[in-house]
Tab-separated table of C-alpha atoms and ligand atoms in Angstrom:
chain	number	residue	atom	x	y	z
V	9	UNK	CA	-57.139	-44.596	19.879
V	10	UNK	CA	-55.172	-45.430	16.762
V	11	UNK	CA	-54.145	-43.451	13.731
V	12	UNK	CA	-54.863	-45.648	10.737
V	13	UNK	CA	-54.847	-45.397	6.963
V	14	UNK	CA	-58.391	-45.270	5.627
V	15	UNK	CA	-57.980	-48.627	3.888
V	16	UNK	CA	-57.342	-50.376	7.190
V	17	UNK	CA	-60.357	-48.930	8.976
V	18	UNK	CA	-63.310	-51.230	9.420
V	19	UNK	CA	-66.989	-50.522	9.771
V	20	UNK	CA	-68.128	-50.307	13.361
V	21	UNK	CA	-64.988	-48.599	14.652
V	22	UNK	CA	-65.557	-45.251	16.389
V	23	UNK	CA	-64.134	-41.946	15.225
V	24	UNK	CA	-61.789	-40.791	18.015
V	25	UNK	CA	-61.195	-37.288	16.682
V	26	UNK	CA	-63.596	-35.135	14.675
V	27	UNK	CA	-62.919	-34.492	11.007
V	28	UNK	CA	-63.155	-30.821	10.032
V	29	UNK	CA	-63.683	-29.403	6.575
V	30	UNK	CA	-61.333	-26.650	5.450
V	31	UNK	CA	-63.870	-24.041	6.545
V	32	UNK	CA	-63.754	-25.349	10.110
V	33	UNK	CA	-67.155	-27.040	9.929
V	34	UNK	CA	-67.377	-30.468	11.508
V	35	UNK	CA	-67.794	-33.034	8.742
V	36	UNK	CA	-67.944	-35.973	11.093
V	37	UNK	CA	-68.025	-35.666	14.870
V	38	UNK	CA	-65.909	-37.558	17.360
V	39	UNK	CA	-67.676	-40.621	18.750
V	40	UNK	CA	-69.527	-41.449	15.530
V	41	UNK	CA	-69.688	-45.108	14.603
V	42	UNK	CA	-68.143	-45.446	11.168
V	43	UNK	CA	-70.288	-46.924	8.449
V	44	UNK	CA	-69.417	-48.052	4.950
V	45	UNK	CA	-71.017	-44.867	3.608
V	46	UNK	CA	-68.990	-42.562	5.833
V	47	UNK	CA	-65.785	-44.301	4.856
V	48	UNK	CA	-66.665	-44.113	1.174
V	49	UNK	CA	-67.424	-40.386	1.430
V	50	UNK	CA	-64.225	-39.590	3.310
V	51	UNK	CA	-62.260	-41.468	0.675
V	52	UNK	CA	-63.981	-39.465	-2.044
V	53	UNK	CA	-62.867	-36.299	-0.209
V	54	UNK	CA	-59.271	-37.548	-0.345
V	55	UNK	CA	-58.859	-38.120	3.376
V	56	UNK	CA	-56.040	-40.596	3.941
V	57	UNK	CA	-55.959	-41.293	7.699
V	58	UNK	CA	-58.316	-41.155	10.675
V	59	UNK	CA	-58.116	-41.522	14.423
V	60	UNK	CA	-60.278	-44.461	15.421
V	61	UNK	CA	-60.993	-46.456	18.546
V	62	UNK	CA	-63.027	-49.434	19.666
V	63	UNK	CA	-65.219	-47.131	21.753
V	64	UNK	CA	-65.923	-43.352	21.730
V	65	UNK	CA	-63.221	-41.476	23.651
V	66	UNK	CA	-62.631	-37.953	24.879
V	67	UNK	CA	-59.205	-36.777	23.782
V	68	UNK	CA	-57.764	-33.311	23.533
V	69	UNK	CA	-54.179	-34.009	22.806
V	70	UNK	CA	-52.967	-30.495	22.141
V	71	UNK	CA	-54.570	-28.736	25.050
V	72	UNK	CA	-56.672	-26.953	22.426
V	73	UNK	CA	-60.316	-27.979	22.472
V	74	UNK	CA	-61.931	-29.104	19.252
V	75	UNK	CA	-64.296	-26.137	19.472
V	76	UNK	CA	-61.448	-23.611	19.609
V	77	UNK	CA	-59.548	-25.503	16.926
V	78	UNK	CA	-62.531	-25.299	14.622
V	79	UNK	CA	-62.979	-21.581	15.358
V	80	UNK	CA	-59.316	-20.845	14.620
V	81	UNK	CA	-59.550	-22.718	11.355
V	82	UNK	CA	-62.688	-20.816	10.359
V	83	UNK	CA	-61.387	-17.362	11.303
V	84	UNK	CA	-58.007	-17.863	9.624
V	85	UNK	CA	-59.718	-19.088	6.468
V	86	UNK	CA	-62.002	-16.033	6.601
V	87	UNK	CA	-59.190	-13.468	6.579
V	88	UNK	CA	-57.146	-15.413	4.033
V	89	UNK	CA	-60.084	-15.488	1.630
V	90	UNK	CA	-60.769	-11.774	2.169
V	91	UNK	CA	-57.096	-11.040	1.482
V	92	UNK	CA	-57.298	-13.085	-1.735
V	93	UNK	CA	-60.267	-11.018	-2.879
V	94	UNK	CA	-58.546	-7.804	-1.837
V	95	UNK	CA	-61.426	-7.002	0.494
V	96	UNK	CA	-61.287	-4.990	3.675
V	97	UNK	CA	-59.758	-7.160	6.328
V	98	UNK	CA	-61.242	-7.593	9.759
V	99	UNK	CA	-58.947	-9.419	12.149
V	100	UNK	CA	-61.285	-9.212	15.135
V	101	UNK	CA	-62.374	-12.840	14.954
V	102	UNK	CA	-58.770	-14.059	14.768
V	103	UNK	CA	-57.717	-11.816	17.656
V	104	UNK	CA	-60.633	-13.049	19.780
V	105	UNK	CA	-59.970	-16.712	19.163
V	106	UNK	CA	-56.266	-16.274	19.955
V	107	UNK	CA	-57.353	-15.265	23.473
V	108	UNK	CA	-59.015	-18.669	23.876
V	109	UNK	CA	-55.989	-20.469	22.433
V	110	UNK	CA	-53.626	-18.742	24.866
V	111	UNK	CA	-55.918	-19.530	27.821
V	112	UNK	CA	-56.243	-23.176	26.901
V	113	UNK	CA	-52.530	-23.738	26.272
V	114	UNK	CA	-51.504	-21.911	29.458
V	115	UNK	CA	-53.793	-24.235	31.413
V	116	UNK	CA	-52.467	-27.539	30.075
V	117	UNK	CA	-49.174	-29.435	30.197
V	118	UNK	CA	-48.978	-30.117	26.506
V	119	UNK	CA	-46.681	-31.014	23.712
V	120	UNK	CA	-47.780	-30.505	20.150
V	121	UNK	CA	-49.068	-33.877	19.416
V	122	UNK	CA	-51.220	-34.102	16.385
V	123	UNK	CA	-51.098	-36.356	13.420
V	124	UNK	CA	-52.876	-34.920	10.453
V	125	UNK	CA	-56.404	-35.583	9.428
V	126	UNK	CA	-55.941	-34.062	6.057
V	127	UNK	CA	-56.875	-34.138	2.460
V	128	UNK	CA	-55.234	-32.415	-0.482
V	129	UNK	CA	-57.335	-29.277	-0.381
V	130	UNK	CA	-56.927	-27.970	3.123
V	131	UNK	CA	-53.162	-27.506	3.223
V	132	UNK	CA	-52.871	-23.727	3.637
V	133	UNK	CA	-55.255	-23.188	6.537
V	134	UNK	CA	-54.334	-26.379	8.353
V	135	UNK	CA	-50.681	-25.451	8.054
V	136	UNK	CA	-51.325	-21.940	9.391
V	137	UNK	CA	-53.299	-23.223	12.358
V	138	UNK	CA	-50.702	-25.865	13.171
V	139	UNK	CA	-47.868	-23.339	13.039
V	140	UNK	CA	-49.956	-21.110	15.327
V	141	UNK	CA	-50.411	-23.867	17.913
V	142	UNK	CA	-46.783	-25.040	17.783
V	143	UNK	CA	-45.433	-21.466	18.085
V	144	UNK	CA	-47.767	-20.798	21.007
V	145	UNK	CA	-46.589	-23.904	22.873
V	146	UNK	CA	-42.953	-22.928	22.158
V	147	UNK	CA	-43.612	-19.414	23.471
V	148	UNK	CA	-45.216	-20.811	26.596
V	149	UNK	CA	-42.236	-23.115	27.218
V	150	UNK	CA	-39.940	-20.126	26.752
V	151	UNK	CA	-41.834	-18.311	29.500
V	152	UNK	CA	-43.233	-15.472	27.404
V	153	UNK	CA	-45.873	-13.251	28.986
V	154	UNK	CA	-49.525	-13.425	27.921
V	155	UNK	CA	-49.346	-10.284	25.775
V	156	UNK	CA	-46.267	-11.606	23.981
V	157	UNK	CA	-47.915	-14.995	23.447
V	158	UNK	CA	-50.821	-13.257	21.749
V	159	UNK	CA	-48.552	-11.219	19.444
V	160	UNK	CA	-46.561	-14.346	18.593
V	161	UNK	CA	-49.650	-16.478	17.894
V	162	UNK	CA	-51.341	-13.865	15.709
V	163	UNK	CA	-48.139	-13.559	13.668
V	164	UNK	CA	-47.803	-17.345	13.444
V	165	UNK	CA	-51.407	-17.907	12.318
V	166	UNK	CA	-51.118	-15.223	9.651
V	167	UNK	CA	-47.472	-15.686	8.618
V	168	UNK	CA	-48.409	-16.817	5.114
V	169	UNK	CA	-51.301	-14.429	4.471
V	170	UNK	CA	-49.161	-12.705	1.807
V	171	UNK	CA	-49.509	-15.868	-0.288
V	172	UNK	CA	-53.032	-14.708	-1.026
V	173	UNK	CA	-51.477	-11.998	-3.231
V	174	UNK	CA	-49.703	-14.607	-5.377
V	175	UNK	CA	-51.391	-15.917	-8.519
V	176	UNK	CA	-53.305	-19.151	-8.067
V	177	UNK	CA	-51.477	-20.823	-10.950
V	178	UNK	CA	-48.235	-20.521	-8.978
V	179	UNK	CA	-49.779	-21.228	-5.590
V	180	UNK	CA	-51.563	-24.404	-6.642
V	181	UNK	CA	-48.905	-25.700	-8.999
V	182	UNK	CA	-47.879	-29.263	-8.275
V	183	UNK	CA	-44.212	-30.004	-8.731
V	184	UNK	CA	-41.315	-27.584	-9.020
V	185	UNK	CA	-41.698	-23.880	-9.750
V	186	UNK	CA	-39.750	-22.195	-12.535
V	187	UNK	CA	-37.186	-19.582	-11.549
V	188	UNK	CA	-39.586	-16.725	-12.352
V	189	UNK	CA	-42.417	-18.346	-10.420
V	190	UNK	CA	-40.113	-18.935	-7.476
V	191	UNK	CA	-39.063	-15.271	-7.523
V	192	UNK	CA	-42.715	-14.210	-7.372
V	193	UNK	CA	-43.373	-16.644	-4.561
V	194	UNK	CA	-40.550	-15.051	-2.587
V	195	UNK	CA	-42.542	-11.823	-2.389
V	196	UNK	CA	-45.153	-13.320	-0.054
V	197	UNK	CA	-43.439	-12.270	3.229
V	198	UNK	CA	-43.386	-8.656	2.057
V	199	UNK	CA	-47.037	-8.748	0.974
V	200	UNK	CA	-47.918	-10.291	4.322
V	201	UNK	CA	-46.132	-7.473	6.154
V	202	UNK	CA	-47.966	-4.870	4.103
V	203	UNK	CA	-51.338	-6.482	4.828
V	204	UNK	CA	-50.730	-6.760	8.566
V	205	UNK	CA	-48.870	-3.575	9.414
V	206	UNK	CA	-51.258	-0.987	10.731
V	207	UNK	CA	-54.236	-3.365	10.683
V	208	UNK	CA	-56.454	-2.475	13.657
V	209	UNK	CA	-55.587	-4.582	16.700
V	210	UNK	CA	-52.610	-6.265	15.026
V	211	UNK	CA	-49.280	-5.518	16.711
V	212	UNK	CA	-46.422	-4.434	14.426
V	213	UNK	CA	-44.343	-7.341	15.756
V	214	UNK	CA	-46.959	-9.814	14.456
V	215	UNK	CA	-46.574	-8.172	11.037
V	216	UNK	CA	-42.810	-8.651	11.309
V	217	UNK	CA	-43.336	-12.387	11.827
V	218	UNK	CA	-44.865	-12.520	8.346
V	219	UNK	CA	-42.032	-10.365	6.961
V	220	UNK	CA	-39.201	-12.393	8.515
V	221	UNK	CA	-40.377	-16.012	8.582
V	222	UNK	CA	-38.222	-17.032	5.591
V	223	UNK	CA	-35.047	-15.334	6.817
V	224	UNK	CA	-32.265	-17.651	8.010
V	225	UNK	CA	-29.559	-17.300	10.684
V	226	UNK	CA	-26.690	-17.100	8.176
V	227	UNK	CA	-28.374	-14.462	6.023
V	228	UNK	CA	-29.287	-16.913	3.247
V	229	UNK	CA	-33.042	-16.360	3.612
V	230	UNK	CA	-35.383	-13.862	1.980
V	231	UNK	CA	-36.671	-11.250	1.330
V	232	UNK	CA	-34.042	-9.072	3.030
V	233	UNK	CA	-31.237	-11.521	3.889
V	234	UNK	CA	-31.347	-10.610	7.585
V	235	UNK	CA	-29.131	-12.639	9.903
V	236	UNK	CA	-28.756	-13.650	13.545
V	237	UNK	CA	-29.798	-10.870	15.900
V	238	UNK	CA	-31.488	-8.904	13.122
V	239	UNK	CA	-34.257	-11.514	13.144
V	240	UNK	CA	-36.898	-11.026	15.835
V	241	UNK	CA	-37.430	-13.757	18.434
V	242	UNK	CA	-41.029	-14.341	17.293
V	243	UNK	CA	-39.901	-14.881	13.708
V	244	UNK	CA	-37.196	-17.320	14.859
V	245	UNK	CA	-39.847	-19.336	16.695
V	246	UNK	CA	-42.220	-19.303	13.733
V	247	UNK	CA	-39.550	-20.231	11.187
V	248	UNK	CA	-38.714	-23.358	13.213
V	249	UNK	CA	-42.414	-24.261	13.586
V	250	UNK	CA	-43.101	-23.508	9.911
V	251	UNK	CA	-40.237	-25.654	8.590
V	252	UNK	CA	-41.092	-28.474	10.993
V	253	UNK	CA	-44.691	-28.542	9.869
V	254	UNK	CA	-43.818	-28.276	6.178
V	255	UNK	CA	-41.529	-31.300	6.568
V	256	UNK	CA	-44.140	-33.398	8.386
V	257	UNK	CA	-47.287	-32.361	6.550
V	258	UNK	CA	-45.685	-33.187	3.237
V	259	UNK	CA	-46.432	-31.808	-0.185
V	260	UNK	CA	-46.684	-33.803	-3.340
V	261	UNK	CA	-43.121	-32.935	-4.443
V	262	UNK	CA	-41.388	-33.726	-1.184
V	263	UNK	CA	-41.127	-36.870	0.906
V	264	UNK	CA	-43.044	-36.523	4.155
V	265	UNK	CA	-40.795	-36.876	7.183
V	266	UNK	CA	-41.949	-38.412	10.412
V	267	UNK	CA	-41.917	-36.095	13.416
V	268	UNK	CA	-38.663	-37.370	14.889
V	269	UNK	CA	-36.973	-37.264	11.479
V	270	UNK	CA	-38.003	-33.635	10.981
V	271	UNK	CA	-36.565	-32.693	14.377
V	272	UNK	CA	-33.281	-34.426	13.484
V	273	UNK	CA	-33.201	-32.710	10.090
V	274	UNK	CA	-33.723	-29.267	11.635
V	275	UNK	CA	-31.065	-29.941	14.287
V	276	UNK	CA	-28.677	-30.833	11.460
V	277	UNK	CA	-29.428	-27.531	9.698
V	278	UNK	CA	-28.774	-25.449	12.834
V	279	UNK	CA	-26.833	-23.268	13.511
V	280	UNK	CA	-26.456	-22.152	9.864
V	281	UNK	CA	-30.163	-21.905	9.119
V	282	UNK	CA	-31.942	-21.971	12.473
V	283	UNK	CA	-31.136	-20.676	15.928
V	284	UNK	CA	-30.117	-23.842	17.865
V	285	UNK	CA	-31.980	-22.532	20.929
V	286	UNK	CA	-35.192	-22.501	18.885
V	287	UNK	CA	-34.679	-26.053	17.612
V	288	UNK	CA	-34.126	-27.203	21.191
V	289	UNK	CA	-37.283	-25.379	22.214
V	290	UNK	CA	-39.160	-27.005	19.326
V	291	UNK	CA	-37.972	-30.454	20.433
V	292	UNK	CA	-39.350	-29.727	23.919
V	293	UNK	CA	-42.649	-28.565	22.456
V	294	UNK	CA	-43.593	-31.202	19.889
V	295	UNK	CA	-43.907	-34.948	20.418
V	296	UNK	CA	-41.391	-37.141	18.573
V	297	UNK	CA	-43.887	-39.990	18.577
V	298	UNK	CA	-47.404	-38.490	18.638
V	299	UNK	CA	-50.407	-40.221	20.166
V	300	UNK	CA	-51.656	-42.885	17.779
V	301	UNK	CA	-48.182	-43.806	16.462
V	302	UNK	CA	-47.249	-47.476	16.411
V	303	UNK	CA	-43.651	-47.972	17.545
V	304	UNK	CA	-41.043	-50.701	17.874
V	305	UNK	CA	-39.577	-50.908	21.386
V	306	UNK	CA	-36.033	-51.976	22.260
V	307	UNK	CA	-37.392	-55.236	23.756
V	308	UNK	CA	-38.603	-56.010	20.208
V	309	UNK	CA	-42.281	-55.702	21.162
V	310	UNK	CA	-44.639	-53.398	19.308
V	311	UNK	CA	-46.493	-50.633	21.146
V	312	UNK	CA	-49.119	-47.985	20.546
V	313	UNK	CA	-48.440	-44.456	21.866
V	314	UNK	CA	-51.435	-43.578	24.049
V	315	UNK	CA	-50.252	-40.382	25.803
V	316	UNK	CA	-47.319	-37.959	25.695
V	317	UNK	CA	-46.166	-35.377	28.241
V	318	UNK	CA	-43.022	-33.263	28.270
V	319	UNK	CA	-41.182	-35.953	30.246
V	320	UNK	CA	-42.819	-39.261	29.363
V	321	UNK	CA	-44.498	-41.439	26.744
V	322	UNK	CA	-47.268	-43.893	27.625
V	323	UNK	CA	-47.306	-47.074	25.545
V	324	UNK	CA	-49.845	-49.861	25.237
V	325	UNK	CA	-48.222	-53.141	24.260
V	326	UNK	CA	-49.717	-54.584	21.083
V	327	UNK	CA	-47.591	-57.778	21.200
V	328	UNK	CA	-45.891	-60.033	23.746
V	329	UNK	CA	-46.800	-61.310	27.195
V	330	UNK	CA	-47.879	-57.832	28.331
V	331	UNK	CA	-50.226	-57.292	25.389
V	332	UNK	CA	-52.950	-54.812	26.366
V	333	UNK	CA	-50.952	-53.456	29.349
V	334	UNK	CA	-49.875	-49.836	29.492
V	335	UNK	CA	-46.480	-48.621	30.642
V	336	UNK	CA	-45.050	-45.113	31.087
V	337	UNK	CA	-41.551	-44.622	29.664
V	338	UNK	CA	-39.333	-41.799	30.999
V	339	UNK	CA	-36.002	-40.544	29.673
V	340	UNK	CA	-33.699	-42.791	31.712
V	341	UNK	CA	-35.749	-45.994	31.615
V	342	UNK	CA	-34.269	-49.171	30.156
V	343	UNK	CA	-37.318	-49.621	27.948
V	344	UNK	CA	-37.053	-47.243	24.988
V	345	UNK	CA	-38.769	-46.471	21.731
V	346	UNK	CA	-36.575	-47.789	18.963
V	347	UNK	CA	-38.421	-46.430	15.937
V	348	UNK	CA	-41.812	-45.660	14.523
V	349	UNK	CA	-43.553	-48.304	12.440
V	350	UNK	CA	-46.712	-46.428	11.397
H	353	FE2	FE1	-44.101	-18.655	3.940
């Protein structure tokens, strides 16, 4: 399986991971043989990259099945849209699907390991779902109990729901916001808290995740300027996951960082902005070189990342005498990943 820019994908390759629309519907299912028409349509929808392989494969890199992933996406989109229209909110579907997410993640040895199949329109929901999965894996690695994992994940999935109370002109603006627009934007954690507090089935701590996810360790965050111990553990987890994903998903006005660069950047900003324990936890929970990355090794050969666990990376050599062979690299091995190429 490789993660390739659309322009480099040829007819006849197989889709190795399904492409979902922003409403969670499957646009193109895993295993499909790509035709010229499919590729043209995906390009028209602004998709930039796909996972492809020479034959259909079964991969569930995050420990979350595609079915659950699609359900999370759909349910999160549902409540966000209801919030935007100021309708009565029903969180039942989100709460139900979080049960599946927790089950699946508890039963797998996973690192967050996904490169984005994205276009320009699905940022908000994709981002929410990704932050939900990353926070859940972090919570699992921290040893949180099932009930706590649920509260954390609900808060993480819905942390930005308050954005639905912000005017679309500000929300969808490309480029920098004016001071006044920025001030309005800074109200979204408070709106989120108001939406979630007291909602049936939603724990107050999940509401506090929305309220606190832009606070920072040194008190420089918003809306209340809380610091250190005043910030709840769940919010500390979600703020690390949120910043990490924002750095790697990339918006038009910011350079997209690769996964390992984002981890380094966050480590550099701790302890002022982030709790160093949370950044360490994040580094143990997300893959520096996700499956599908092409990397340069320290023996100057090029390799494709084919699997990642918490303690190892599996590489398939793309060059050299061992071309086509796979090798598992662990922390103390002489063979190391030097840097990512694509
Ligand atoms: Fe936010």
